[in-house]
Phi, psi and omega in degrees: 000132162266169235268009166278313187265344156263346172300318200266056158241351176252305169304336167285319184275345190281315187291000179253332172308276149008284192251079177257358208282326189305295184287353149106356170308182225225158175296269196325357188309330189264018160238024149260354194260143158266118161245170181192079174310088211259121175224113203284178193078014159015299210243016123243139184338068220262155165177159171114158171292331171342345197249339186353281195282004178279327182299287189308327184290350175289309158320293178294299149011272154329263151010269157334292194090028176268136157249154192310147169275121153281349165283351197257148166256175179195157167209150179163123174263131192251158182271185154288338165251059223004104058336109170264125230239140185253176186233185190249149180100028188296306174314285170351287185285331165310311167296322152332309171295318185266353172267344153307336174105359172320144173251329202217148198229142171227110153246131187304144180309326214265298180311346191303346190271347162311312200285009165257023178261329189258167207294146185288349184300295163320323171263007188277349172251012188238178174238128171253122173249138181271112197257150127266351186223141192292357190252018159294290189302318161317284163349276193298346187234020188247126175282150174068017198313120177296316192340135184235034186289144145316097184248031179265012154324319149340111159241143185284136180193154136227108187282104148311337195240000000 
C-alpha cells in the first residue's frame, strides 16, 4: 500500500478506536485484539485517500459484528475527526460501482457537484446518499447499526435528471 492509503487505514482505526461508544463497544475492546489489514490484488498499485471510510466501515464492521449492506459502495477521505473529506474520480467509481450491481452510493457531501459529470441513465439507477460525517457512513451501510448519530445532515437522493 502507499503511504497515503495507509494513513488513512490509521486514521480510519484511530477514529473507530476513538468512538467505540458509537458501536455500542467497551473502550479496551481492541487490546484484545490484533489487526492486519489485507488488501488483495498485490500486483496492482493502491495509494490515495479514497478508501478512509471503506476502511473505517470495515473496522466497525469488524468490531460490531454488524455487516456491510452489500449492495452499498462508498468513497471518501476521512479526518481523525471523522469529517469525510471529498476525493477525487467520482464519475469513475459510480460507474464502476454500477456495472458491479452497488444499488446505494455513500459519497461526501462535498462531491455532490461531481454527479452531473455522471451519465443520467446510471444516475437514474442509483440511490446517493451525501455524507458529511462517518458515523453518517456507519448509519447507511452497517446492517443492524448501534449508531445513535443524527443523520438527518444526509442527503438522500435519487438524481432523475
Amino acid at each position: 500500500l502507499g503511504d497515503v492509503m495507509q494513513e488513512s487505514a490509521k486514521a480510519a482505526l484511530s477514529f473507530v478506536r476513538a468512538n467505540s461508544d458509537i458501536l455500542g463497544l467497551p473502550q479496551n475492546h481492541y487490546q484484545r485484539h490484533d489487526i492486519h489489514l489485507h488488501v488483495p490484488s498485490g500486483s496492482i498499485p493502491k495509494d490515495g485517500p479514497s478508501a478512509g471510510v471503506t476502511i473505517a466501515t470495515a473496522f466497525a464492521s469488524l468490531f460490531s459484528h454488524q455487516p456491510v449492506k452489500p449492495e452499498v459502495g462508498m468513497t471518501g477521505e476521512i479526518t481523525l475527526q471523522g469529517q469525510v473529506l471529498p476525493v477525487g474520480g467520482i464519475k469513475e467509481k459510480v460507474i464502476a460501482a454500477h456495472r458491479a450491481g452497488l444499488s446505494t452510493l455513500v459519497l461526501p457531501k462535498r462531491n455532490e457537484k461531481d454527479l452531473d459529470d455522471i451519465p443520467t441513465e446510471t444516475r437514474q439507477q442509483l440511490k446517493f446518499v451525501l455524507v458529511d460525517r462517518v458515523e453518517e457512513v456507519f448509519a447507511e451501510a452497517l446492517l443492524q447499526t448501534n449508531t445513535n448519530i443524527n443523520t438527518n445532515n444526509s442527503t438522500n437522493q435519487n438524481l432523475d435528471s
